[in-house]
Short mmCIF file of C-alpha atoms in Angstrom, two decimals:
data_model
loop_
_atom_site.label_atom_id
_atom_site.label_comp_id
_atom_site.label_asym_id
_atom_site.label_seq_id
_atom_site.Cartn_x
_atom_site.Cartn_y
_atom_site.Cartn_z
CA UNK A 5 16.95 -201.18 115.08
CA UNK A 6 15.42 -198.94 117.74
CA UNK A 7 14.49 -195.45 116.70
CA UNK A 8 16.48 -192.60 118.18
CA UNK A 9 14.45 -190.90 120.92
CA UNK A 10 13.26 -187.42 120.11
CA UNK A 11 15.28 -184.60 121.62
CA UNK A 12 13.73 -181.37 122.86
CA UNK A 13 15.10 -179.72 119.71
CA UNK A 14 13.34 -182.32 117.55
CA UNK A 15 10.08 -181.69 119.37
CA UNK A 16 10.47 -177.93 119.00
CA UNK A 17 11.05 -178.32 115.27
CA UNK A 18 7.98 -180.53 114.97
CA UNK A 19 5.83 -178.00 116.81
CA UNK A 20 7.24 -175.17 114.67
CA UNK A 21 6.56 -177.07 111.44
CA UNK A 22 2.99 -177.72 112.59
CA UNK A 23 2.15 -174.05 112.95
CA UNK A 24 0.35 -172.43 110.01
CA UNK A 25 2.63 -170.35 107.80
CA UNK A 26 1.06 -166.97 108.70
CA UNK A 27 1.71 -167.60 112.40
CA UNK A 28 5.31 -168.70 111.84
CA UNK A 29 5.98 -165.74 109.59
CA UNK A 30 4.34 -163.38 112.09
CA UNK A 31 6.66 -164.61 114.84
CA UNK A 32 9.70 -164.22 112.58
CA UNK A 33 8.58 -160.75 111.52
CA UNK A 34 7.88 -159.53 115.07
CA UNK A 35 11.28 -160.80 116.24
CA UNK A 36 12.96 -159.01 113.33
CA UNK A 37 11.13 -155.77 114.11
CA UNK A 38 12.19 -155.97 117.76
CA UNK A 39 15.82 -156.30 116.67
CA UNK A 40 15.47 -153.37 114.25
CA UNK A 41 13.81 -151.24 116.93
CA UNK A 42 16.66 -152.01 119.35
CA UNK A 43 19.19 -150.99 116.71
CA UNK A 44 17.32 -147.75 115.99
CA UNK A 45 17.13 -146.91 119.69
CA UNK A 46 20.84 -147.62 120.09
CA UNK A 47 21.73 -145.42 117.13
CA UNK A 48 19.39 -142.66 118.34
CA UNK A 49 20.98 -142.63 121.79
CA UNK A 50 24.38 -142.00 120.20
CA UNK A 51 23.15 -139.53 117.57
CA UNK A 52 25.46 -136.51 117.29
CA UNK A 53 24.14 -132.95 117.33
CA UNK A 54 25.33 -132.62 113.71
CA UNK A 55 22.81 -135.22 112.55
CA UNK A 56 19.75 -134.12 110.60
CA UNK A 57 17.72 -135.37 113.57
CA UNK A 58 19.84 -133.72 116.24
CA UNK A 59 21.05 -135.30 119.46
CA UNK A 60 18.92 -138.04 121.07
CA UNK A 61 16.07 -138.17 118.52
CA UNK A 62 12.95 -140.28 119.11
CA UNK A 63 11.75 -143.17 116.98
CA UNK A 64 8.95 -140.88 115.79
CA UNK A 65 11.61 -138.57 114.35
CA UNK A 66 12.97 -141.47 112.32
CA UNK A 67 9.51 -142.55 111.18
CA UNK A 68 8.91 -139.04 109.82
CA UNK A 69 12.44 -138.51 108.51
CA UNK A 70 13.80 -137.87 105.03
CA UNK A 71 11.35 -138.73 102.20
CA UNK A 72 8.55 -139.46 104.68
CA UNK A 73 8.14 -135.69 104.78
CA UNK A 74 7.21 -135.70 101.09
CA UNK A 75 4.55 -138.36 101.58
CA UNK A 76 3.19 -136.40 104.53
CA UNK A 77 3.07 -133.28 102.34
CA UNK A 78 1.13 -135.17 99.67
CA UNK A 79 -1.37 -136.35 102.29
CA UNK A 80 -1.99 -132.94 103.86
CA UNK A 81 -1.43 -130.53 100.95
CA UNK A 82 -1.74 -132.53 97.76
CA UNK A 83 0.32 -131.70 94.68
CA UNK A 84 1.36 -128.24 93.49
CA UNK A 85 -0.60 -126.80 90.58
CA UNK A 86 2.43 -124.67 89.73
CA UNK A 87 5.87 -126.23 89.67
CA UNK A 88 8.56 -124.50 91.75
CA UNK A 89 11.51 -123.30 89.65
CA UNK A 90 14.95 -121.92 90.48
CA UNK A 91 16.58 -118.77 89.20
CA UNK A 92 17.65 -120.60 86.03
CA UNK A 93 14.11 -121.74 85.29
CA UNK A 94 14.78 -125.38 86.16
CA UNK A 95 12.07 -127.26 88.04
CA UNK A 96 12.96 -127.83 91.69
CA UNK A 97 12.22 -130.84 93.89
CA UNK A 98 8.50 -131.13 94.62
CA UNK A 99 5.76 -133.56 95.63
CA UNK A 100 5.00 -134.82 92.09
CA UNK A 101 7.87 -137.31 92.47
CA UNK A 102 5.88 -139.20 95.14
CA UNK A 103 2.85 -141.36 94.37
CA UNK A 104 -0.42 -140.95 96.30
CA UNK A 105 -1.51 -144.41 97.51
CA UNK A 106 0.82 -144.78 100.49
CA UNK A 107 0.51 -141.14 101.48
CA UNK A 108 -3.28 -141.14 101.65
CA UNK A 109 -3.61 -144.66 103.05
CA UNK A 110 -1.38 -143.67 105.97
CA UNK A 111 -3.56 -140.63 106.59
CA UNK A 112 -6.71 -142.75 106.57
CA UNK A 113 -5.29 -145.44 108.85
CA UNK A 114 -3.89 -142.83 111.25
CA UNK A 115 -7.23 -141.01 111.38
CA UNK A 116 -5.45 -137.82 110.41
CA UNK A 117 -2.30 -138.49 112.48
CA UNK A 118 -0.12 -139.24 109.50
CA UNK A 119 2.98 -140.54 111.27
CA UNK A 120 1.05 -143.11 113.29
CA UNK A 121 -0.79 -144.27 110.19
CA UNK A 122 2.46 -144.50 108.20
CA UNK A 123 4.04 -146.68 110.88
CA UNK A 124 1.04 -149.02 110.97
CA UNK A 125 0.82 -149.28 107.17
CA UNK A 126 4.54 -149.97 106.82
CA UNK A 127 4.57 -152.57 109.59
CA UNK A 128 1.50 -154.46 108.36
CA UNK A 129 2.57 -154.25 104.73
CA UNK A 130 5.95 -155.71 105.66
CA UNK A 131 4.27 -158.76 107.19
CA UNK A 132 2.03 -159.12 104.13
CA UNK A 133 5.15 -158.92 101.94
CA UNK A 134 6.75 -161.70 104.00
CA UNK A 135 3.66 -163.86 103.53
CA UNK A 136 3.78 -163.23 99.79
CA UNK A 137 7.49 -164.05 99.58
CA UNK A 138 6.95 -167.34 101.40
CA UNK A 139 4.05 -168.26 99.13
CA UNK A 140 6.04 -167.27 96.04
CA UNK A 141 9.05 -169.42 96.91
CA UNK A 142 7.62 -172.36 98.84
CA UNK A 143 6.55 -174.33 95.78
CA UNK A 144 9.97 -173.91 94.16
CA UNK A 145 12.50 -174.36 96.97
CA UNK A 146 10.47 -175.94 99.78
CA UNK A 147 9.05 -174.64 103.03
CA UNK A 148 12.28 -174.52 105.03
CA UNK A 149 14.27 -172.59 102.42
CA UNK A 150 11.31 -170.26 101.78
CA UNK A 151 11.05 -169.59 105.52
CA UNK A 152 14.73 -168.75 105.69
CA UNK A 153 14.26 -166.40 102.76
CA UNK A 154 11.61 -164.63 104.86
CA UNK A 155 14.00 -164.48 107.84
CA UNK A 156 16.66 -162.77 105.73
CA UNK A 157 14.14 -160.51 103.98
CA UNK A 158 12.66 -159.36 107.31
CA UNK A 159 16.16 -158.78 108.72
CA UNK A 160 17.81 -157.36 105.60
CA UNK A 161 20.22 -154.41 105.82
CA UNK A 162 17.43 -151.98 104.85
CA UNK A 163 14.75 -153.64 106.99
CA UNK A 164 14.28 -150.38 108.92
CA UNK A 165 12.13 -149.32 105.96
CA UNK A 166 9.47 -151.67 107.30
CA UNK A 167 8.91 -149.24 110.15
CA UNK A 168 9.38 -145.74 108.75
CA UNK A 169 7.21 -143.53 106.56
CA UNK A 170 8.40 -144.80 103.19
CA UNK A 171 6.26 -146.49 100.51
CA UNK A 172 8.71 -149.37 99.95
CA UNK A 173 6.99 -151.69 102.43
CA UNK A 174 3.59 -151.32 100.77
CA UNK A 175 5.05 -151.63 97.27
CA UNK A 176 6.85 -154.83 98.26
CA UNK A 177 3.63 -156.31 99.63
CA UNK A 178 1.81 -155.55 96.39
CA UNK A 179 4.73 -156.81 94.29
CA UNK A 180 5.12 -160.12 96.13
CA UNK A 181 1.47 -160.95 95.72
CA UNK A 182 1.47 -159.79 92.10
CA UNK A 183 4.28 -162.25 91.43
CA UNK A 184 2.34 -164.96 93.28
CA UNK A 185 -0.65 -164.24 91.05
CA UNK A 186 1.52 -164.47 87.95
CA UNK A 187 3.03 -167.79 89.04
CA UNK A 188 -0.38 -169.22 89.96
CA UNK A 189 -2.05 -167.55 86.95
CA UNK A 190 -4.64 -165.77 89.04
CA UNK A 191 -5.11 -163.09 86.43
CA UNK A 192 -8.10 -161.31 87.97
CA UNK A 193 -6.20 -160.06 91.01
CA UNK A 194 -3.52 -158.50 88.82
CA UNK A 195 -6.03 -156.05 87.37
CA UNK A 196 -6.23 -154.50 90.85
CA UNK A 197 -2.63 -155.00 91.97
CA UNK A 198 -1.01 -153.36 88.94
CA UNK A 199 -2.71 -149.94 89.37
CA UNK A 200 -2.06 -150.06 93.13
CA UNK A 201 1.63 -150.73 92.50
CA UNK A 202 1.78 -148.02 89.87
CA UNK A 203 0.41 -145.34 92.17
CA UNK A 204 2.42 -146.45 95.21
CA UNK A 205 5.92 -145.92 93.83
CA UNK A 206 7.66 -145.98 90.42
CA UNK A 207 8.45 -149.41 88.99
CA UNK A 208 5.29 -150.72 87.35
CA UNK A 209 6.87 -150.30 83.90
CA UNK A 210 9.30 -153.04 84.93
CA UNK A 211 6.27 -155.23 85.60
CA UNK A 212 5.03 -154.42 82.09
CA UNK A 213 8.36 -155.64 80.71
CA UNK A 214 8.05 -158.76 82.88
CA UNK A 215 4.66 -159.53 81.36
CA UNK A 216 6.07 -159.11 77.86
CA UNK A 217 8.98 -161.44 78.57
CA UNK A 218 6.64 -163.87 80.33
CA UNK A 219 4.43 -163.99 77.24
CA UNK A 220 7.44 -164.76 75.04
CA UNK A 221 8.53 -167.50 77.43
CA UNK A 222 5.06 -169.04 77.49
CA UNK A 223 5.10 -169.04 73.69
CA UNK A 224 8.44 -170.84 73.63
CA UNK A 225 7.30 -173.59 76.01
CA UNK A 226 3.78 -173.92 74.59
CA UNK A 227 4.32 -177.57 73.67
CA UNK A 228 4.99 -178.59 77.26
CA UNK A 229 2.78 -175.90 78.82
CA UNK A 230 -0.13 -175.16 76.46
CA UNK A 231 -0.72 -171.46 75.89
CA UNK A 232 -4.48 -171.17 75.93
CA UNK A 233 -6.35 -168.20 74.47
CA UNK A 234 -7.46 -167.05 77.91
CA UNK A 235 -3.85 -166.70 79.10
CA UNK A 236 -2.82 -164.85 75.94
CA UNK A 237 -5.66 -162.37 76.38
CA UNK A 238 -4.82 -161.73 80.03
CA UNK A 239 -1.08 -161.31 79.44
CA UNK A 240 -1.70 -158.83 76.62
CA UNK A 241 -4.37 -156.91 78.55
CA UNK A 242 -2.34 -156.78 81.76
CA UNK A 243 0.78 -155.73 79.90
CA UNK A 244 -1.15 -152.91 78.26
CA UNK A 245 -2.62 -151.92 81.63
CA UNK A 246 0.84 -151.80 83.23
CA UNK A 247 2.14 -149.60 80.39
CA UNK A 248 -0.83 -147.23 80.65
CA UNK A 249 -0.53 -147.00 84.43
CA UNK A 250 3.24 -146.56 84.18
CA UNK A 251 2.95 -143.51 81.93
CA UNK A 252 -0.30 -142.13 83.34
CA UNK A 253 1.33 -140.24 86.20
CA UNK A 254 3.22 -138.15 83.67
CA UNK A 255 -0.09 -137.31 81.99
CA UNK A 256 -1.80 -136.51 85.30
CA UNK A 257 1.05 -134.25 86.39
CA UNK A 258 1.03 -132.54 83.00
CA UNK A 259 -2.69 -131.87 83.09
CA UNK A 260 -2.59 -130.61 86.69
CA UNK A 261 0.32 -128.24 86.15
CA UNK A 262 -0.18 -127.28 82.51
CA UNK A 263 3.31 -128.52 81.71
CA UNK A 264 3.61 -131.78 79.75
CA UNK A 265 7.06 -132.62 81.15
CA UNK A 266 6.14 -131.82 84.77
CA UNK A 267 6.86 -135.28 86.18
CA UNK A 268 10.01 -135.86 84.16
CA UNK A 269 11.45 -132.47 85.09
CA UNK A 270 10.54 -133.10 88.74
CA UNK A 271 12.50 -136.35 88.72
CA UNK A 272 15.41 -134.64 86.98
CA UNK A 273 15.46 -132.07 89.79
CA UNK A 274 17.03 -134.69 92.05
CA UNK A 275 19.55 -135.61 89.34
CA UNK A 276 20.54 -131.98 88.86
CA UNK A 277 21.89 -132.04 92.39
CA UNK A 278 24.62 -134.26 90.99
CA UNK A 279 24.81 -132.90 87.44
CA UNK A 280 23.84 -129.20 87.47
CA UNK A 281 22.22 -127.86 84.33
CA UNK A 282 20.92 -131.14 82.96
CA UNK A 283 17.68 -130.53 81.03
CA UNK A 284 16.62 -133.73 79.32
CA UNK A 285 16.30 -137.42 79.98
CA UNK A 286 18.18 -139.96 77.88
CA UNK A 287 17.57 -143.66 78.70
CA UNK A 288 20.61 -145.45 80.19
CA UNK A 289 22.52 -142.16 80.45
CA UNK A 290 22.18 -142.01 84.24
CA UNK A 291 24.51 -144.89 85.03
CA UNK A 292 27.09 -143.81 82.46
CA UNK A 293 27.18 -140.27 83.79
CA UNK A 294 27.18 -141.57 87.35
CA UNK A 295 30.30 -143.58 86.60
CA UNK A 296 32.01 -140.29 85.76
CA UNK A 297 30.56 -138.43 88.74
CA UNK A 298 31.25 -141.00 91.44
CA UNK A 299 34.69 -141.99 90.27
CA UNK A 300 35.54 -138.29 89.99
CA UNK A 301 34.43 -137.80 93.61
CA UNK A 302 36.67 -140.69 94.61
CA UNK A 303 39.59 -139.22 92.69
CA UNK A 304 39.61 -141.97 90.05
CA UNK A 305 39.57 -141.68 86.25
CA UNK A 306 36.27 -141.89 84.34
CA UNK A 307 37.43 -144.92 82.34
CA UNK A 308 37.68 -146.89 85.58
CA UNK A 309 34.03 -146.06 86.21
CA UNK A 310 33.01 -147.35 82.80
CA UNK A 311 34.93 -150.59 83.40
CA UNK A 312 33.29 -150.98 86.82
CA UNK A 313 29.87 -150.39 85.30
CA UNK A 314 30.51 -153.02 82.63
CA UNK A 315 31.65 -155.52 85.25
CA UNK A 316 28.59 -154.72 87.37
CA UNK A 317 26.20 -155.37 84.49
CA UNK A 318 28.02 -158.57 83.53
CA UNK A 319 27.99 -159.76 87.15
CA UNK A 320 24.26 -159.13 87.47
CA UNK A 321 23.59 -161.06 84.26
CA UNK A 322 25.74 -163.96 85.46
CA UNK A 323 23.93 -164.04 88.80
CA UNK A 324 20.56 -164.42 87.05
CA UNK A 325 21.69 -167.61 85.31
CA UNK A 326 23.37 -169.11 88.36
CA UNK A 327 21.87 -172.34 89.68
CA UNK A 328 20.51 -170.95 93.00
CA UNK A 329 18.60 -168.24 91.12
CA UNK A 330 17.37 -170.64 88.42
CA UNK A 331 15.80 -172.72 91.20
CA UNK A 332 13.47 -169.81 92.05
CA UNK A 333 11.54 -170.19 88.82
CA UNK A 334 11.39 -168.34 85.55
CA UNK A 335 8.92 -165.71 86.77
CA UNK A 336 11.27 -164.54 89.54
CA UNK A 337 14.24 -164.49 87.16
CA UNK A 338 12.31 -162.55 84.53
CA UNK A 339 11.17 -160.06 87.17
CA UNK A 340 14.74 -159.56 88.39
CA UNK A 341 15.99 -159.06 84.82
CA UNK A 342 13.12 -156.67 84.01
CA UNK A 343 13.60 -154.57 87.11
CA UNK A 344 17.39 -154.38 86.70
CA UNK A 345 16.95 -153.28 83.09
CA UNK A 346 14.39 -150.69 84.23
CA UNK A 347 16.82 -149.30 86.81
CA UNK A 348 19.61 -149.24 84.25
CA UNK A 349 17.38 -147.27 81.87
CA UNK A 350 15.92 -144.65 84.21
CA UNK A 351 17.93 -144.37 87.43
CA UNK A 352 20.91 -142.24 88.41
CA UNK A 353 22.73 -144.20 91.14
CA UNK A 354 23.13 -142.22 94.34
CA UNK A 355 22.63 -142.69 98.07
CA UNK A 356 19.22 -144.34 97.59
CA UNK A 357 20.57 -147.04 95.24
CA UNK A 358 20.33 -149.81 97.83
CA UNK A 359 16.75 -148.83 98.62
CA UNK A 360 15.89 -148.98 94.93
CA UNK A 361 17.15 -152.59 94.87
CA UNK A 362 14.55 -153.78 97.40
CA UNK A 363 12.12 -155.04 94.71
CA UNK A 364 14.75 -157.70 93.96
CA UNK A 365 13.96 -159.25 97.36
CA UNK A 366 12.57 -162.51 95.88
CA UNK A 367 16.23 -163.34 95.25
CA UNK A 368 16.62 -164.00 98.98
CA UNK A 369 15.41 -167.44 98.00
CA UNK A 370 18.86 -168.06 96.52
CA UNK A 371 20.49 -167.71 99.96
CA UNK A 372 22.80 -170.49 101.25
CA UNK A 373 21.19 -173.79 102.20
CA UNK A 374 23.68 -174.85 104.89
CA UNK A 375 23.03 -173.96 108.53
CA UNK A 376 26.36 -172.14 108.75
CA UNK A 377 25.63 -170.19 105.59
CA UNK A 378 22.16 -169.20 106.74
CA UNK A 379 23.20 -168.03 110.19
CA UNK A 380 26.19 -166.19 108.74
CA UNK A 381 23.89 -164.45 106.25
CA UNK A 382 21.54 -163.46 109.08
CA UNK A 383 24.41 -162.06 111.14
CA UNK A 384 25.60 -160.03 108.15
CA UNK A 385 22.06 -158.74 107.60
CA UNK A 386 21.78 -157.48 111.18
CA UNK A 387 25.24 -155.94 110.97
CA UNK A 388 24.21 -154.29 107.71
CA UNK A 389 21.10 -152.89 109.40
CA UNK A 390 23.18 -151.29 112.11
CA UNK A 391 25.58 -149.75 109.58
CA UNK A 392 22.76 -148.44 107.37
CA UNK A 393 20.71 -146.99 110.25
CA UNK A 394 23.81 -145.41 111.77
CA UNK A 395 24.85 -143.79 108.49
CA UNK A 396 21.46 -142.74 107.13
CA UNK A 397 19.68 -141.80 110.36
CA UNK A 398 22.16 -141.60 113.22
CA UNK A 399 24.79 -139.57 111.37
CA UNK A 400 22.72 -138.57 108.32
CA UNK A 401 23.54 -135.00 107.40
CA UNK A 402 25.09 -134.90 103.95
CA UNK A 403 24.38 -135.72 100.29
CA UNK A 404 25.29 -139.42 100.42
CA UNK A 405 23.31 -140.08 103.60
CA UNK A 406 19.76 -139.87 102.21
CA UNK A 407 18.01 -143.27 102.41
#
């Protein structure tokens, strides 16, 4: 039987498959950034005068908007030696809530022009994160599915963060490659990646929990996957390092300000905007109290918020044992579980909740496998980008419009 002649589409696919992964991912990433830029320009052209950015803002205004101002402040002024307090004696919002690596790296790359450096760092880090995601998933779900995961990741509803002055892009790059190192057991690199993650943005304590759970898992499967002494030593040492790094910023802030609870009270300053008068931190309290706050804002009873929270937690747990997620490998699943537990323990859900979920991006590998499902997911991602940019930047002016 004669072979079917190759169509132009077949030839294009063959050429595409023959390109090295970094080149393919670069093309995907550049295309995604062009789409995001077009969306940002469209939103900016329609920006109302009531927006935080005023009418007809520039892309530079968006790059330097919202929390980017805090990172800029860290780069040019450092951290306050004396914490600002309000009339009640409560610590107010200040730069100690923002880690130094991204802030200073942007200043170095921009040769003192912080905004330009921040844009370059975010853009390059986003591509590096895409490379890491592809490497992380390719061995588990195949090249095509891993490439589609990159497409969706680069085009996700919050993909504008790849080109503004936020630390998320750099943290994601470090995280993706840290997970690659864990999967491939390249322990040496993790000794550098963990401190870099820890001083880029909060979240390294979740990686410490991941290492603990990973060690338990390796112990359970030691008959089929021998647990050698070298691996035990590295897992224990890296877990300890992640814990030390995770708590060290509190110590540094305490020593610099003369107040042991400086970092904790700084973080609570943002929470007090929702719950005035709160003084202390109780693990897992944030989500419970948020259920009351948000459902009260929506005019609904508190018990409905508790039920919704319970359903949300149960749904997240069910998702982690679903077949598409199981296919991503135990390391990805343990990371997702660790990070979700970390958020549940320390976070108060507010307008930045979706941004705080970005470290779960390896789960893009569980996206649909059919062509219709993939293209539909991509369309929804781009639509989500437009909605998010329009709400947080175009019309951003109130308490629930802070990215």
